[in-house]
Amino acid sequence: MENTKNQLLIASKGNDLYFQTLGHVTANLCFPLRNIIMKRISSFSVPFEINIDLSQTSYMDSTFLGIMVALDKAIFAKLKTHVYIVCPNEISLKLLKNMGLDKFLKIKDTPIPEDLVFERFDDSIDIDELEQLRIVLDSHDKLCELSEENQKRFGALCKILQNQLAEKN
């Protein structure tokens, strides 16, 4: 049975992309998100925005938080624009602040347009185990770059993931 509670939804309007997270957002739900956006960055036409609505999010794991940082860094490096976090609810804002992301990511309280038609993001795209390891490592490396506290929190995990990648290569 499909889980309709924990979802990543996508919509577009003009050049802008909108994502809405529902319920728990974990690595498995967002592996394809990172790959698809990273591969399409060069095809985006400026100006554009990527907006992630966290108003209905009840949990985000560290991989998803790191993916948002990685996307923002990649998009800013190539196109000098940012990923915008839209209307984070109390739980989301607490998680962002806990990792120091409220100081890094651009947060806005302006609601997303009401006329958007969201579709379920296709999370069935097959991401092999090696690529999943790379994504999890990159996400946590990005979190570690933000603060010493995150380095203490995720440094050991990054070393374990680096060793696993080395063994599989």
XYZ file of C-alpha atoms in Angstrom:
169
model
C 0.000 0.000 0.000
C 1.351 3.421 -0.987
C 2.155 5.798 1.842
C 0.180 8.955 1.120
C 1.320 10.659 4.311
C 5.087 10.881 3.706
C 5.554 12.411 0.288
C 7.546 14.836 -1.743
C 5.380 16.776 -4.174
C 6.553 18.876 -7.126
C 5.047 21.707 -9.159
C 6.376 24.334 -11.513
C 5.344 27.798 -12.554
C 7.313 29.634 -15.188
C 10.977 28.897 -14.514
C 10.376 28.194 -10.837
C 10.244 24.785 -9.154
C 8.246 24.134 -6.011
C 8.583 21.165 -3.702
C 6.243 20.434 -0.859
C 7.194 17.940 1.798
C 4.486 16.046 3.638
C 5.153 14.150 6.854
C 8.547 12.514 7.347
C 11.192 13.321 4.730
C 14.028 10.812 4.713
C 16.933 9.903 2.464
C 14.986 7.235 0.580
C 12.341 9.752 -0.375
C 14.817 12.319 -1.641
C 17.664 10.401 -3.355
C 16.106 10.990 -6.785
C 15.451 14.660 -5.968
C 19.127 15.417 -5.549
C 20.191 13.557 -8.670
C 17.549 15.072 -10.911
C 18.149 18.650 -9.779
C 21.952 18.330 -9.888
C 21.788 16.946 -13.428
C 19.435 19.726 -14.578
C 21.184 22.719 -13.006
C 22.903 23.639 -16.259
C 19.582 23.649 -18.128
C 17.860 26.085 -15.758
C 17.341 29.542 -17.215
C 17.967 32.485 -14.947
C 16.122 33.946 -13.177
C 14.493 31.002 -11.444
C 13.809 29.830 -7.917
C 13.689 26.474 -6.218
C 11.274 26.645 -3.302
C 10.872 23.912 -0.698
C 7.694 24.283 1.337
C 8.162 22.809 4.809
C 4.807 23.902 6.224
C 3.496 20.325 6.400
C 6.697 18.547 7.392
C 6.774 16.548 10.610
C 10.374 15.271 10.385
C 13.487 15.647 8.214
C 16.495 13.372 8.512
C 20.054 14.653 8.312
C 20.499 13.368 4.763
C 17.608 15.489 3.522
C 18.929 18.503 5.438
C 22.349 17.980 3.865
C 20.827 17.580 0.409
C 19.204 21.014 0.766
C 22.628 22.486 1.655
C 24.332 20.670 -1.248
C 21.680 21.865 -3.705
C 21.951 25.435 -2.489
C 25.748 25.415 -2.765
C 25.691 23.891 -6.266
C 23.012 26.238 -7.553
C 24.704 29.286 -6.065
C 28.100 28.280 -7.498
C 26.718 27.877 -11.011
C 23.872 30.369 -11.173
C 24.225 32.758 -8.220
C 20.774 31.964 -6.876
C 19.576 30.039 -3.846
C 17.207 27.318 -2.723
C 14.457 28.919 -0.654
C 12.859 27.287 2.355
C 9.242 28.386 2.430
C 7.004 28.661 5.494
C 8.798 26.174 7.738
C 6.523 25.020 10.533
C 7.700 24.959 14.144
C 9.129 21.426 13.909
C 10.986 22.159 10.660
C 12.390 25.432 11.940
C 13.627 23.706 15.096
C 15.429 21.047 13.011
C 16.943 23.717 10.740
C 18.149 25.731 13.734
C 19.515 22.625 15.469
C 21.871 22.048 12.520
C 22.648 25.747 11.967
C 20.872 25.742 8.617
C 18.754 28.757 9.539
C 21.953 30.814 9.193
C 22.843 29.294 5.823
C 19.654 28.565 3.882
C 17.358 31.359 2.745
C 14.064 31.167 4.618
C 10.973 33.067 3.595
C 7.518 33.205 5.116
C 5.725 34.092 1.890
C 3.370 31.213 1.066
C 3.751 29.422 -2.240
C 1.249 30.404 -4.958
C -2.176 28.905 -4.367
C -2.705 28.050 -8.036
C 0.081 25.449 -8.156
C -0.875 21.928 -9.148
C 1.343 19.510 -7.277
C 2.181 16.004 -8.428
C 3.828 13.250 -6.469
C 7.578 13.324 -7.085
C 8.708 10.131 -8.778
C 10.775 8.482 -6.069
C 10.766 5.148 -7.870
C 13.849 6.102 -9.878
C 16.449 3.453 -9.142
C 19.529 4.809 -7.399
C 22.166 2.114 -6.928
C 23.742 1.444 -3.543
C 27.057 3.075 -4.428
C 25.338 6.292 -5.526
C 23.206 6.267 -2.377
C 26.392 6.035 -0.283
C 27.875 8.964 -2.217
C 24.746 11.055 -1.680
C 24.604 10.310 2.053
C 28.324 11.091 2.410
C 28.072 14.319 0.398
C 25.030 15.428 2.405
C 26.770 14.894 5.713
C 30.017 16.452 4.466
C 28.019 19.573 3.585
C 26.497 19.638 7.071
C 29.961 19.215 8.630
C 31.257 22.189 6.620
C 28.688 24.451 8.272
C 29.791 24.142 11.888
C 32.115 22.488 14.335
C 29.073 21.137 16.153
C 27.908 19.374 12.980
C 31.451 18.053 12.507
C 31.290 16.498 15.966
C 27.809 15.168 15.247
C 28.545 13.613 11.837
C 32.338 13.291 11.531
C 32.406 9.620 12.569
C 29.556 8.815 10.160
C 31.452 10.487 7.310
C 34.531 8.355 8.038
C 32.446 5.174 8.073
C 30.809 6.139 4.767
C 34.197 6.974 3.212
C 35.473 3.526 4.241
C 32.392 1.825 2.818
C 32.826 3.697 -0.472
C 36.506 2.748 -0.625
C 35.637 -0.918 -0.085
C 32.999 -0.878 -2.834
C 35.181 0.905 -5.406
